[in-house]
Amino acid sequence: MRQLRYFTVLADELHFRRAAERLNITQAPLSVAIQRLEAEIGGQLFHRTQRRVALTEVGQVFREHAKATLERLDRGLAEVREIASGHAGRLQIGFTSASSLLSFFPEIISAFRRRYSAVDVTLREISSSAQLIALRNREIDIGIVRGHKIVSPSDISLARLLRDPLMAAMRHDHEFASRESLTLADLRGTPLIFYPAKSGVGIYEHFIRACERRGFTPEIVQEASEASTMVGLAGTGLGIAIVPAELRCIHVPNVVFRPIDDDDAVTELVLACRAGEQSALVAQFRHLVQVALVARPEAATTAATGGPIDTTPAKEQIGYN
């Protein structure tokens, strides 16, 4: 590359002294570099006399190739520097279907796109458990997963985003609709609408176990993978849908939401990435998420339950299907 740069400058100047001054070197190393380049090519690049320097036919052809090569190199270096600094490249983000309905999700994705417009952001809807596999396989760079009692596997770093209590969505004329809140014990014998066991949603086992600790197995009469479908089915009177509180933004006619007042009736939204991840883009996204969450009204609760986002593995257990 140094020989190509020396050659192109000399081809522009056609004068060894002026070319050496532009390159901030003496004439001797310039002459040696050109001689070595000519020896490698197997042809003379310049006609040299005491009065003038001129390109040979070989030199004229080589000049075009040399300039094109250097321009491609410069563009490539600029692109790589942008990627290394976190201002360009590709970022693949996994998310659960319900995550896209949360208020913070479109806000953070939109903010990231605005700030890093040169980054190609790819969004993939994928279950919580499948996101961990996708992270290991480098199919995604960041995952937004849902679970409870968080701990990361050794190769995955997890950081809490939101603590999201469970709520009961029901038809407005349901017998529990007149109450301000419910408990898990109230759900004994009540027809429920919930996620399938195989859906890969992290709250399934946690909810079942929470009910069993109260001496009953929940009566799930209808399963649905999509939270919006669950809320819609609740509006038919089929049963009570159990969903994360953040999803009360789903507006369905004749459906009301009631909180469940139990400490363990809660789920957590978690940011996942590979442990020891070196990508500047991942670091930029995590930082932007942290800033956005601090600005939210519930930031104090989130901080108290989840702490700041960092790259170290969490120390509790996460329940995935």
PDB file of C-alpha atoms in Angstrom:
ATOM      1  CA  MET A   1       0.000   0.000   0.000  1.00  0.00           C
ATOM      2  CA  ARG A   2       2.853   2.365   0.787  1.00  0.00           C
ATOM      3  CA  GLN A   3       4.411   1.694  -2.618  1.00  0.00           C
ATOM      4  CA  LEU A   4       1.061   2.366  -4.326  1.00  0.00           C
ATOM      5  CA  ARG A   5       0.685   5.676  -2.492  1.00  0.00           C
ATOM      6  CA  TYR A   6       4.252   6.705  -3.366  1.00  0.00           C
ATOM      7  CA  PHE A   7       3.605   5.777  -6.993  1.00  0.00           C
ATOM      8  CA  THR A   8       0.325   7.702  -7.311  1.00  0.00           C
ATOM      9  CA  VAL A   9       1.792  10.856  -5.767  1.00  0.00           C
ATOM     10  CA  LEU A  10       4.789  10.704  -8.097  1.00  0.00           C
ATOM     11  CA  ALA A  11       2.456  10.011 -11.044  1.00  0.00           C
ATOM     12  CA  ASP A  12       0.559  13.205 -10.140  1.00  0.00           C
ATOM     13  CA  GLU A  13       3.627  15.396  -9.587  1.00  0.00           C
ATOM     14  CA  LEU A  14       6.027  13.851 -12.159  1.00  0.00           C
ATOM     15  CA  HIS A  15       8.791  15.364 -10.035  1.00  0.00           C
ATOM     16  CA  PHE A  16      10.702  13.441  -7.357  1.00  0.00           C
ATOM     17  CA  ARG A  17      11.391  16.424  -5.061  1.00  0.00           C
ATOM     18  CA  ARG A  18       7.812  17.700  -5.060  1.00  0.00           C
ATOM     19  CA  ALA A  19       6.450  14.175  -4.604  1.00  0.00           C
ATOM     20  CA  ALA A  20       8.822  13.555  -1.680  1.00  0.00           C
ATOM     21  CA  GLU A  21       7.723  16.813  -0.046  1.00  0.00           C
ATOM     22  CA  ARG A  22       4.061  15.844  -0.380  1.00  0.00           C
ATOM     23  CA  LEU A  23       4.840  12.477   1.188  1.00  0.00           C
ATOM     24  CA  ASN A  24       6.975  14.074   3.909  1.00  0.00           C
ATOM     25  CA  ILE A  25       9.955  11.860   3.077  1.00  0.00           C
ATOM     26  CA  THR A  26      13.295  12.312   1.338  1.00  0.00           C
ATOM     27  CA  GLN A  27      13.841  11.499  -2.332  1.00  0.00           C
ATOM     28  CA  ALA A  28      15.989   8.412  -1.598  1.00  0.00           C
ATOM     29  CA  PRO A  29      13.261   6.168  -0.054  1.00  0.00           C
ATOM     30  CA  LEU A  30      10.866   7.346  -2.779  1.00  0.00           C
ATOM     31  CA  SER A  31      13.301   6.245  -5.500  1.00  0.00           C
ATOM     32  CA  VAL A  32      13.899   2.906  -3.771  1.00  0.00           C
ATOM     33  CA  ALA A  33      10.154   2.249  -3.408  1.00  0.00           C
ATOM     34  CA  ILE A  34       9.516   2.963  -7.099  1.00  0.00           C
ATOM     35  CA  GLN A  35      12.411   0.738  -8.146  1.00  0.00           C
ATOM     36  CA  ARG A  36      11.088  -2.134  -6.008  1.00  0.00           C
ATOM     37  CA  LEU A  37       7.582  -1.662  -7.414  1.00  0.00           C
ATOM     38  CA  GLU A  38       8.930  -1.743 -10.983  1.00  0.00           C
ATOM     39  CA  ALA A  39      10.906  -4.898 -10.196  1.00  0.00           C
ATOM     40  CA  GLU A  40       7.792  -6.580  -8.764  1.00  0.00           C
ATOM     41  CA  ILE A  41       5.666  -5.560 -11.770  1.00  0.00           C
ATOM     42  CA  GLY A  42       8.361  -6.484 -14.258  1.00  0.00           C
ATOM     43  CA  GLY A  43       8.138  -3.261 -16.222  1.00  0.00           C
ATOM     44  CA  GLN A  44       9.246   0.361 -16.103  1.00  0.00           C
ATOM     45  CA  LEU A  45       6.663   2.819 -14.762  1.00  0.00           C
ATOM     46  CA  PHE A  46       8.488   6.083 -15.443  1.00  0.00           C
ATOM     47  CA  HIS A  47      10.804   7.508 -18.051  1.00  0.00           C
ATOM     48  CA  ARG A  48      13.485   9.359 -16.083  1.00  0.00           C
ATOM     49  CA  THR A  49      15.888  11.956 -17.372  1.00  0.00           C
ATOM     50  CA  GLN A  50      17.709  14.754 -15.643  1.00  0.00           C
ATOM     51  CA  ARG A  51      15.112  17.216 -16.904  1.00  0.00           C
ATOM     52  CA  ARG A  52      11.820  15.370 -16.692  1.00  0.00           C
ATOM     53  CA  VAL A  53       9.884  12.416 -15.374  1.00  0.00           C
ATOM     54  CA  ALA A  54       7.082  10.909 -17.464  1.00  0.00           C
ATOM     55  CA  LEU A  55       4.812   7.903 -17.190  1.00  0.00           C
ATOM     56  CA  THR A  56       5.450   4.991 -19.505  1.00  0.00           C
ATOM     57  CA  GLU A  57       2.540   3.191 -21.158  1.00  0.00           C
ATOM     58  CA  VAL A  58       2.746   0.588 -18.374  1.00  0.00           C
ATOM     59  CA  GLY A  59       2.749   3.378 -15.803  1.00  0.00           C
ATOM     60  CA  GLN A  60      -0.339   5.017 -17.290  1.00  0.00           C
ATOM     61  CA  VAL A  61      -2.342   1.780 -17.092  1.00  0.00           C
ATOM     62  CA  PHE A  62      -1.031   0.965 -13.618  1.00  0.00           C
ATOM     63  CA  ARG A  63      -1.905   4.460 -12.374  1.00  0.00           C
ATOM     64  CA  GLU A  64      -5.628   3.870 -12.944  1.00  0.00           C
ATOM     65  CA  HIS A  65      -5.530   0.511 -11.140  1.00  0.00           C
ATOM     66  CA  ALA A  66      -3.467   1.907  -8.274  1.00  0.00           C
ATOM     67  CA  LYS A  67      -5.834   4.845  -7.711  1.00  0.00           C
ATOM     68  CA  ALA A  68      -8.897   2.558  -7.821  1.00  0.00           C
ATOM     69  CA  THR A  69      -7.278   0.203  -5.313  1.00  0.00           C
ATOM     70  CA  LEU A  70      -6.412   2.999  -2.897  1.00  0.00           C
ATOM     71  CA  GLU A  71      -9.889   4.524  -3.174  1.00  0.00           C
ATOM     72  CA  ARG A  72     -11.485   1.162  -2.346  1.00  0.00           C
ATOM     73  CA  LEU A  73      -9.101   0.761   0.567  1.00  0.00           C
ATOM     74  CA  ASP A  74      -9.934   4.228   1.913  1.00  0.00           C
ATOM     75  CA  ARG A  75     -13.676   3.551   1.614  1.00  0.00           C
ATOM     76  CA  GLY A  76     -13.239   0.187   3.302  1.00  0.00           C
ATOM     77  CA  LEU A  77     -11.238   1.676   6.173  1.00  0.00           C
ATOM     78  CA  ALA A  78     -13.835   4.409   6.659  1.00  0.00           C
ATOM     79  CA  GLU A  79     -16.628   1.815   6.743  1.00  0.00           C
ATOM     80  CA  VAL A  80     -14.743  -0.418   9.173  1.00  0.00           C
ATOM     81  CA  ARG A  81     -14.021   2.544  11.449  1.00  0.00           C
ATOM     82  CA  GLU A  82     -17.734   3.421  11.435  1.00  0.00           C
ATOM     83  CA  ILE A  83     -18.593  -0.151  12.392  1.00  0.00           C
ATOM     84  CA  ALA A  84     -15.904  -0.269  15.082  1.00  0.00           C
ATOM     85  CA  SER A  85     -17.208   2.968  16.566  1.00  0.00           C
ATOM     86  CA  GLY A  86     -20.791   1.665  16.612  1.00  0.00           C
ATOM     87  CA  HIS A  87     -22.092   4.095  13.998  1.00  0.00           C
ATOM     88  CA  ALA A  88     -22.559   1.653  11.119  1.00  0.00           C
ATOM     89  CA  GLY A  89     -23.023  -2.036  10.469  1.00  0.00           C
ATOM     90  CA  ARG A  90     -25.882  -4.414  11.204  1.00  0.00           C
ATOM     91  CA  LEU A  91     -27.705  -5.078  14.472  1.00  0.00           C
ATOM     92  CA  GLN A  92     -30.092  -8.033  14.738  1.00  0.00           C
ATOM     93  CA  ILE A  93     -32.604  -7.793  17.586  1.00  0.00           C
ATOM     94  CA  GLY A  94     -34.851 -10.617  18.768  1.00  0.00           C
ATOM     95  CA  PHE A  95     -38.083  -9.885  20.597  1.00  0.00           C
ATOM     96  CA  THR A  96     -41.137 -11.732  21.863  1.00  0.00           C
ATOM     97  CA  SER A  97     -44.446 -11.029  20.151  1.00  0.00           C
ATOM     98  CA  ALA A  98     -45.812  -9.191  23.178  1.00  0.00           C
ATOM     99  CA  SER A  99     -42.703  -6.994  23.469  1.00  0.00           C
ATOM    100  CA  SER A 100     -43.662  -5.030  20.383  1.00  0.00           C
ATOM    101  CA  LEU A 101     -46.829  -3.910  22.189  1.00  0.00           C
ATOM    102  CA  LEU A 102     -44.920  -2.392  25.099  1.00  0.00           C
ATOM    103  CA  SER A 103     -44.596   1.369  25.119  1.00  0.00           C
ATOM    104  CA  PHE A 104     -40.806   1.389  25.481  1.00  0.00           C
ATOM    105  CA  PHE A 105     -40.128  -0.997  22.565  1.00  0.00           C
ATOM    106  CA  PRO A 106     -41.091   1.246  19.621  1.00  0.00           C
ATOM    107  CA  GLU A 107     -39.599   4.227  21.445  1.00  0.00           C
ATOM    108  CA  ILE A 108     -36.171   2.640  21.882  1.00  0.00           C
ATOM    109  CA  ILE A 109     -36.045   1.170  18.374  1.00  0.00           C
ATOM    110  CA  SER A 110     -37.064   4.498  16.861  1.00  0.00           C
ATOM    111  CA  ALA A 111     -34.515   6.405  18.972  1.00  0.00           C
ATOM    112  CA  PHE A 112     -31.740   4.017  17.957  1.00  0.00           C
ATOM    113  CA  ARG A 113     -32.622   4.309  14.262  1.00  0.00           C
ATOM    114  CA  ARG A 114     -32.581   8.102  14.477  1.00  0.00           C
ATOM    115  CA  ARG A 115     -29.249   8.278  16.268  1.00  0.00           C
ATOM    116  CA  TYR A 116     -27.527   5.568  14.200  1.00  0.00           C
ATOM    117  CA  SER A 117     -29.162   5.966  10.811  1.00  0.00           C
ATOM    118  CA  ALA A 118     -26.321   4.150   9.023  1.00  0.00           C
ATOM    119  CA  VAL A 119     -26.943   0.970  11.030  1.00  0.00           C
ATOM    120  CA  ASP A 120     -29.071  -1.735   9.418  1.00  0.00           C
ATOM    121  CA  VAL A 121     -31.446  -2.806  12.213  1.00  0.00           C
ATOM    122  CA  THR A 122     -33.133  -6.190  11.706  1.00  0.00           C
ATOM    123  CA  LEU A 123     -36.001  -7.225  14.012  1.00  0.00           C
ATOM    124  CA  ARG A 124     -36.896 -10.887  14.517  1.00  0.00           C
ATOM    125  CA  GLU A 125     -39.988 -12.058  16.399  1.00  0.00           C
ATOM    126  CA  ILE A 126     -38.909 -15.143  18.330  1.00  0.00           C
ATOM    127  CA  SER A 127     -39.798 -16.827  21.634  1.00  0.00           C
ATOM    128  CA  SER A 128     -37.748 -16.246  24.780  1.00  0.00           C
ATOM    129  CA  SER A 129     -36.116 -19.678  24.866  1.00  0.00           C
ATOM    130  CA  ALA A 130     -35.391 -19.616  21.127  1.00  0.00           C
ATOM    131  CA  GLN A 131     -33.676 -16.235  21.515  1.00  0.00           C
ATOM    132  CA  LEU A 132     -31.013 -17.784  23.763  1.00  0.00           C
ATOM    133  CA  ILE A 133     -30.267 -20.373  21.074  1.00  0.00           C
ATOM    134  CA  ALA A 134     -30.220 -17.665  18.391  1.00  0.00           C
ATOM    135  CA  LEU A 135     -27.749 -15.633  20.455  1.00  0.00           C
ATOM    136  CA  ARG A 136     -25.420 -18.625  20.780  1.00  0.00           C
ATOM    137  CA  ASN A 137     -25.667 -19.267  17.046  1.00  0.00           C
ATOM    138  CA  ARG A 138     -25.011 -15.563  16.320  1.00  0.00           C
ATOM    139  CA  GLU A 139     -28.331 -15.325  14.487  1.00  0.00           C
ATOM    140  CA  ILE A 140     -29.221 -12.299  16.649  1.00  0.00           C
ATOM    141  CA  ASP A 141     -27.062  -9.838  18.592  1.00  0.00           C
ATOM    142  CA  ILE A 142     -29.572  -8.764  21.247  1.00  0.00           C
ATOM    143  CA  GLY A 143     -32.636 -10.465  22.688  1.00  0.00           C
ATOM    144  CA  ILE A 144     -35.601  -9.002  24.539  1.00  0.00           C
ATOM    145  CA  VAL A 145     -36.914 -11.917  26.556  1.00  0.00           C
ATOM    146  CA  ARG A 146     -39.406 -12.469  29.343  1.00  0.00           C
ATOM    147  CA  GLY A 147     -38.896 -14.520  32.490  1.00  0.00           C
ATOM    148  CA  HIS A 148     -38.791 -14.522  36.293  1.00  0.00           C
ATOM    149  CA  LYS A 149     -35.971 -14.826  38.816  1.00  0.00           C
ATOM    150  CA  ILE A 150     -33.161 -14.029  36.469  1.00  0.00           C
ATOM    151  CA  VAL A 151     -29.796 -15.759  35.992  1.00  0.00           C
ATOM    152  CA  SER A 152     -27.845 -16.027  32.778  1.00  0.00           C
ATOM    153  CA  PRO A 153     -26.207 -19.168  31.437  1.00  0.00           C
ATOM    154  CA  SER A 154     -22.421 -18.848  31.413  1.00  0.00           C
ATOM    155  CA  ASP A 155     -22.365 -17.701  27.785  1.00  0.00           C
ATOM    156  CA  ILE A 156     -25.296 -15.262  28.002  1.00  0.00           C
ATOM    157  CA  SER A 157     -25.449 -11.925  29.815  1.00  0.00           C
ATOM    158  CA  LEU A 158     -28.851 -10.765  31.077  1.00  0.00           C
ATOM    159  CA  ALA A 159     -29.964  -7.400  32.435  1.00  0.00           C
ATOM    160  CA  ARG A 160     -33.411  -6.566  33.751  1.00  0.00           C
ATOM    161  CA  LEU A 161     -35.364  -3.941  31.849  1.00  0.00           C
ATOM    162  CA  LEU A 162     -38.784  -3.889  33.484  1.00  0.00           C
ATOM    163  CA  ARG A 163     -40.574  -5.566  36.349  1.00  0.00           C
ATOM    164  CA  ASP A 164     -44.025  -6.253  34.910  1.00  0.00           C
ATOM    165  CA  PRO A 165     -46.817  -7.427  37.274  1.00  0.00           C
ATOM    166  CA  LEU A 166     -49.462  -9.797  35.946  1.00  0.00           C
ATOM    167  CA  MET A 167     -52.988  -8.549  35.316  1.00  0.00           C
ATOM    168  CA  ALA A 168     -56.339 -10.201  34.698  1.00  0.00           C
ATOM    169  CA  ALA A 169     -58.179  -9.171  31.538  1.00  0.00           C
ATOM    170  CA  MET A 170     -61.897 -10.002  31.565  1.00  0.00           C
ATOM    171  CA  ARG A 171     -65.214  -9.094  30.047  1.00  0.00           C
ATOM    172  CA  HIS A 172     -66.766  -6.019  31.666  1.00  0.00           C
ATOM    173  CA  ASP A 173     -69.710  -8.019  33.044  1.00  0.00           C
ATOM    174  CA  HIS A 174     -67.563 -10.741  34.651  1.00  0.00           C
ATOM    175  CA  GLU A 175     -68.238 -11.276  38.355  1.00  0.00           C
ATOM    176  CA  PHE A 176     -64.726 -10.032  39.198  1.00  0.00           C
ATOM    177  CA  ALA A 177     -64.987  -6.889  37.050  1.00  0.00           C
ATOM    178  CA  SER A 178     -66.474  -4.843  39.885  1.00  0.00           C
ATOM    179  CA  ARG A 179     -63.462  -5.479  42.106  1.00  0.00           C
ATOM    180  CA  GLU A 180     -60.461  -3.181  42.199  1.00  0.00           C
ATOM    181  CA  SER A 181     -57.982  -6.074  42.233  1.00  0.00           C
ATOM    182  CA  LEU A 182     -57.691  -9.856  42.475  1.00  0.00           C
ATOM    183  CA  THR A 183     -55.357 -12.384  44.054  1.00  0.00           C
ATOM    184  CA  LEU A 184     -54.071 -15.593  42.565  1.00  0.00           C
ATOM    185  CA  ALA A 185     -56.232 -17.508  45.068  1.00  0.00           C
ATOM    186  CA  ASP A 186     -59.326 -15.871  43.520  1.00  0.00           C
ATOM    187  CA  LEU A 187     -58.539 -17.680  40.276  1.00  0.00           C
ATOM    188  CA  ARG A 188     -59.178 -21.143  41.748  1.00  0.00           C
ATOM    189  CA  GLY A 189     -61.805 -22.848  39.577  1.00  0.00           C
ATOM    190  CA  THR A 190     -62.036 -19.854  37.234  1.00  0.00           C
ATOM    191  CA  PRO A 191     -61.720 -20.516  33.480  1.00  0.00           C
ATOM    192  CA  LEU A 192     -58.482 -18.938  32.296  1.00  0.00           C
ATOM    193  CA  ILE A 193     -56.912 -18.009  28.972  1.00  0.00           C
ATOM    194  CA  PHE A 194     -53.144 -18.369  28.974  1.00  0.00           C
ATOM    195  CA  TYR A 195     -50.037 -19.042  26.925  1.00  0.00           C
ATOM    196  CA  PRO A 196     -49.371 -22.617  25.719  1.00  0.00           C
ATOM    197  CA  ALA A 197     -46.787 -24.606  27.678  1.00  0.00           C
ATOM    198  CA  LYS A 198     -44.667 -25.053  24.539  1.00  0.00           C
ATOM    199  CA  SER A 199     -44.779 -21.443  23.419  1.00  0.00           C
ATOM    200  CA  GLY A 200     -41.413 -20.575  24.890  1.00  0.00           C
ATOM    201  CA  VAL A 201     -42.870 -17.714  26.937  1.00  0.00           C
ATOM    202  CA  GLY A 202     -40.990 -17.429  30.236  1.00  0.00           C
ATOM    203  CA  ILE A 203     -43.976 -16.799  32.495  1.00  0.00           C
ATOM    204  CA  TYR A 204     -45.808 -20.096  31.909  1.00  0.00           C
ATOM    205  CA  GLU A 205     -44.063 -22.310  34.482  1.00  0.00           C
ATOM    206  CA  HIS A 206     -43.798 -19.451  36.960  1.00  0.00           C
ATOM    207  CA  PHE A 207     -47.552 -18.813  36.863  1.00  0.00           C
ATOM    208  CA  ILE A 208     -48.425 -22.521  37.178  1.00  0.00           C
ATOM    209  CA  ARG A 209     -46.115 -22.928  40.173  1.00  0.00           C
ATOM    210  CA  ALA A 210     -47.445 -19.767  41.830  1.00  0.00           C
ATOM    211  CA  CYS A 211     -50.971 -21.203  41.649  1.00  0.00           C
ATOM    212  CA  GLU A 212     -49.828 -24.614  42.908  1.00  0.00           C
ATOM    213  CA  ARG A 213     -48.247 -22.950  45.935  1.00  0.00           C
ATOM    214  CA  ARG A 214     -51.772 -21.813  46.769  1.00  0.00           C
ATOM    215  CA  GLY A 215     -53.098 -25.311  46.554  1.00  0.00           C
ATOM    216  CA  PHE A 216     -54.659 -25.452  43.085  1.00  0.00           C
ATOM    217  CA  THR A 217     -53.875 -26.052  39.449  1.00  0.00           C
ATOM    218  CA  PRO A 218     -55.153 -23.242  37.208  1.00  0.00           C
ATOM    219  CA  GLU A 219     -58.053 -24.183  34.934  1.00  0.00           C
ATOM    220  CA  ILE A 220     -56.762 -23.140  31.513  1.00  0.00           C
ATOM    221  CA  VAL A 221     -59.649 -23.549  29.074  1.00  0.00           C
ATOM    222  CA  GLN A 222     -58.040 -21.800  26.114  1.00  0.00           C
ATOM    223  CA  GLU A 223     -54.439 -21.318  25.007  1.00  0.00           C
ATOM    224  CA  ALA A 224     -53.158 -18.568  22.703  1.00  0.00           C
ATOM    225  CA  SER A 225     -49.612 -17.597  21.758  1.00  0.00           C
ATOM    226  CA  GLU A 226     -50.402 -13.926  21.124  1.00  0.00           C
ATOM    227  CA  ALA A 227     -51.281 -11.606  23.995  1.00  0.00           C
ATOM    228  CA  SER A 228     -53.628  -9.599  21.770  1.00  0.00           C
ATOM    229  CA  THR A 229     -55.506 -12.814  20.946  1.00  0.00           C
ATOM    230  CA  MET A 230     -55.787 -13.665  24.635  1.00  0.00           C
ATOM    231  CA  VAL A 231     -57.279 -10.269  25.439  1.00  0.00           C
ATOM    232  CA  GLY A 232     -59.657 -10.564  22.495  1.00  0.00           C
ATOM    233  CA  LEU A 233     -60.839 -13.978  23.673  1.00  0.00           C
ATOM    234  CA  ALA A 234     -61.417 -12.559  27.153  1.00  0.00           C
ATOM    235  CA  GLY A 235     -63.859 -10.151  25.555  1.00  0.00           C
ATOM    236  CA  THR A 236     -65.976 -13.104  24.394  1.00  0.00           C
ATOM    237  CA  GLY A 237     -66.580 -14.171  27.985  1.00  0.00           C
ATOM    238  CA  LEU A 238     -64.624 -17.407  27.492  1.00  0.00           C
ATOM    239  CA  GLY A 239     -62.500 -16.758  30.544  1.00  0.00           C
ATOM    240  CA  ILE A 240     -59.993 -14.454  32.230  1.00  0.00           C
ATOM    241  CA  ALA A 241     -56.766 -13.794  30.329  1.00  0.00           C
ATOM    242  CA  ILE A 242     -53.598 -13.517  32.427  1.00  0.00           C
ATOM    243  CA  VAL A 243     -51.190 -11.076  30.782  1.00  0.00           C
ATOM    244  CA  PRO A 244     -48.294  -8.793  31.786  1.00  0.00           C
ATOM    245  CA  ALA A 245     -49.479  -5.393  33.008  1.00  0.00           C
ATOM    246  CA  GLU A 246     -47.678  -3.512  30.233  1.00  0.00           C
ATOM    247  CA  LEU A 247     -50.154  -5.087  27.793  1.00  0.00           C
ATOM    248  CA  ARG A 248     -53.123  -3.263  29.249  1.00  0.00           C
ATOM    249  CA  CYS A 249     -52.517  -0.894  26.350  1.00  0.00           C
ATOM    250  CA  ILE A 250     -54.400  -3.422  24.200  1.00  0.00           C
ATOM    251  CA  HIS A 251     -57.867  -1.900  23.828  1.00  0.00           C
ATOM    252  CA  VAL A 252     -60.646  -4.391  23.178  1.00  0.00           C
ATOM    253  CA  PRO A 253     -64.310  -3.383  23.530  1.00  0.00           C
ATOM    254  CA  ASN A 254     -65.959  -4.659  26.734  1.00  0.00           C
ATOM    255  CA  VAL A 255     -62.652  -5.794  28.273  1.00  0.00           C
ATOM    256  CA  VAL A 256     -61.351  -4.459  31.598  1.00  0.00           C
ATOM    257  CA  PHE A 257     -58.028  -5.093  33.348  1.00  0.00           C
ATOM    258  CA  ARG A 258     -57.595  -5.749  37.050  1.00  0.00           C
ATOM    259  CA  PRO A 259     -54.246  -6.055  38.893  1.00  0.00           C
ATOM    260  CA  ILE A 260     -53.314  -9.253  40.726  1.00  0.00           C
ATOM    261  CA  ASP A 261     -52.124  -8.329  44.226  1.00  0.00           C
ATOM    262  CA  ASP A 262     -49.530 -10.999  44.944  1.00  0.00           C
ATOM    263  CA  ASP A 263     -45.803 -10.389  45.214  1.00  0.00           C
ATOM    264  CA  ASP A 264     -44.998 -13.356  42.999  1.00  0.00           C
ATOM    265  CA  ALA A 265     -47.598 -12.476  40.348  1.00  0.00           C
ATOM    266  CA  VAL A 266     -44.945 -10.730  38.342  1.00  0.00           C
ATOM    267  CA  THR A 267     -42.799 -11.206  35.268  1.00  0.00           C
ATOM    268  CA  GLU A 268     -39.654  -9.453  34.096  1.00  0.00           C
ATOM    269  CA  LEU A 269     -38.539  -8.192  30.737  1.00  0.00           C
ATOM    270  CA  VAL A 270     -34.866  -8.855  30.189  1.00  0.00           C
ATOM    271  CA  LEU A 271     -32.196  -7.692  27.743  1.00  0.00           C
ATOM    272  CA  ALA A 272     -29.960 -10.580  26.632  1.00  0.00           C
ATOM    273  CA  CYS A 273     -26.691 -10.650  24.702  1.00  0.00           C
ATOM    274  CA  ARG A 274     -23.644 -12.865  24.465  1.00  0.00           C
ATOM    275  CA  ALA A 275     -21.356 -12.716  27.504  1.00  0.00           C
ATOM    276  CA  GLY A 276     -18.226 -10.719  26.773  1.00  0.00           C
ATOM    277  CA  GLU A 277     -19.764  -9.222  23.637  1.00  0.00           C
ATOM    278  CA  GLN A 278     -17.300  -6.822  22.004  1.00  0.00           C
ATOM    279  CA  SER A 279     -19.639  -5.245  19.450  1.00  0.00           C
ATOM    280  CA  ALA A 280     -19.782  -1.463  19.725  1.00  0.00           C
ATOM    281  CA  LEU A 281     -23.319  -1.568  18.280  1.00  0.00           C
ATOM    282  CA  VAL A 282     -24.524  -3.814  21.096  1.00  0.00           C
ATOM    283  CA  ALA A 283     -22.913  -1.492  23.643  1.00  0.00           C
ATOM    284  CA  GLN A 284     -24.556   1.538  22.010  1.00  0.00           C
ATOM    285  CA  PHE A 285     -27.979  -0.125  22.077  1.00  0.00           C
ATOM    286  CA  ARG A 286     -27.637  -1.191  25.718  1.00  0.00           C
ATOM    287  CA  HIS A 287     -26.605   2.326  26.710  1.00  0.00           C
ATOM    288  CA  LEU A 288     -29.540   3.852  24.845  1.00  0.00           C
ATOM    289  CA  VAL A 289     -31.926   1.430  26.579  1.00  0.00           C
ATOM    290  CA  GLN A 290     -30.507   2.366  29.974  1.00  0.00           C
ATOM    291  CA  VAL A 291     -30.931   6.083  29.295  1.00  0.00           C
ATOM    292  CA  ALA A 292     -34.489   5.565  28.049  1.00  0.00           C
ATOM    293  CA  LEU A 293     -35.507   3.497  31.082  1.00  0.00           C
ATOM    294  CA  VAL A 294     -34.077   5.997  33.536  1.00  0.00           C
ATOM    295  CA  ALA A 295     -36.293   8.640  31.938  1.00  0.00           C
ATOM    296  CA  ARG A 296     -39.456   6.536  32.414  1.00  0.00           C
ATOM    297  CA  PRO A 297     -41.811   7.323  35.319  1.00  0.00           C
ATOM    298  CA  GLU A 298     -41.362   3.804  36.750  1.00  0.00           C
ATOM    299  CA  ALA A 299     -37.568   4.084  36.631  1.00  0.00           C
ATOM    300  CA  ALA A 300     -37.322   4.048  40.423  1.00  0.00           C
ATOM    301  CA  THR A 301     -39.153   0.718  40.599  1.00  0.00           C
ATOM    302  CA  THR A 302     -37.102  -0.734  37.792  1.00  0.00           C
ATOM    303  CA  ALA A 303     -33.866   0.383  39.394  1.00  0.00           C
ATOM    304  CA  ALA A 304     -34.909  -1.061  42.730  1.00  0.00           C
ATOM    305  CA  THR A 305     -35.764  -4.461  41.267  1.00  0.00           C
ATOM    306  CA  GLY A 306     -33.353  -4.763  38.402  1.00  0.00           C
ATOM    307  CA  GLY A 307     -30.479  -2.362  38.900  1.00  0.00           C
ATOM    308  CA  PRO A 308     -28.510  -0.692  36.132  1.00  0.00           C
ATOM    309  CA  ILE A 309     -27.890  -2.435  32.844  1.00  0.00           C
ATOM    310  CA  ASP A 310     -24.386  -3.843  32.669  1.00  0.00           C
ATOM    311  CA  THR A 311     -22.528  -6.609  30.852  1.00  0.00           C
ATOM    312  CA  THR A 312     -22.079  -8.933  33.827  1.00  0.00           C
ATOM    313  CA  PRO A 313     -24.287 -11.990  34.247  1.00  0.00           C
ATOM    314  CA  ALA A 314     -27.175 -11.637  36.685  1.00  0.00           C
ATOM    315  CA  LYS A 315     -27.123 -13.834  39.787  1.00  0.00           C
ATOM    316  CA  GLU A 316     -30.675 -15.095  40.075  1.00  0.00           C
ATOM    317  CA  GLN A 317     -32.568 -17.729  38.113  1.00  0.00           C
ATOM    318  CA  ILE A 318     -34.656 -17.145  35.029  1.00  0.00           C
ATOM    319  CA  GLY A 319     -37.549 -19.440  34.180  1.00  0.00           C
ATOM    320  CA  TYR A 320     -37.765 -20.292  30.489  1.00  0.00           C
ATOM    321  CA  ASN A 321     -39.828 -22.943  28.718  1.00  0.00           C
TER     322      ASN A 321
END
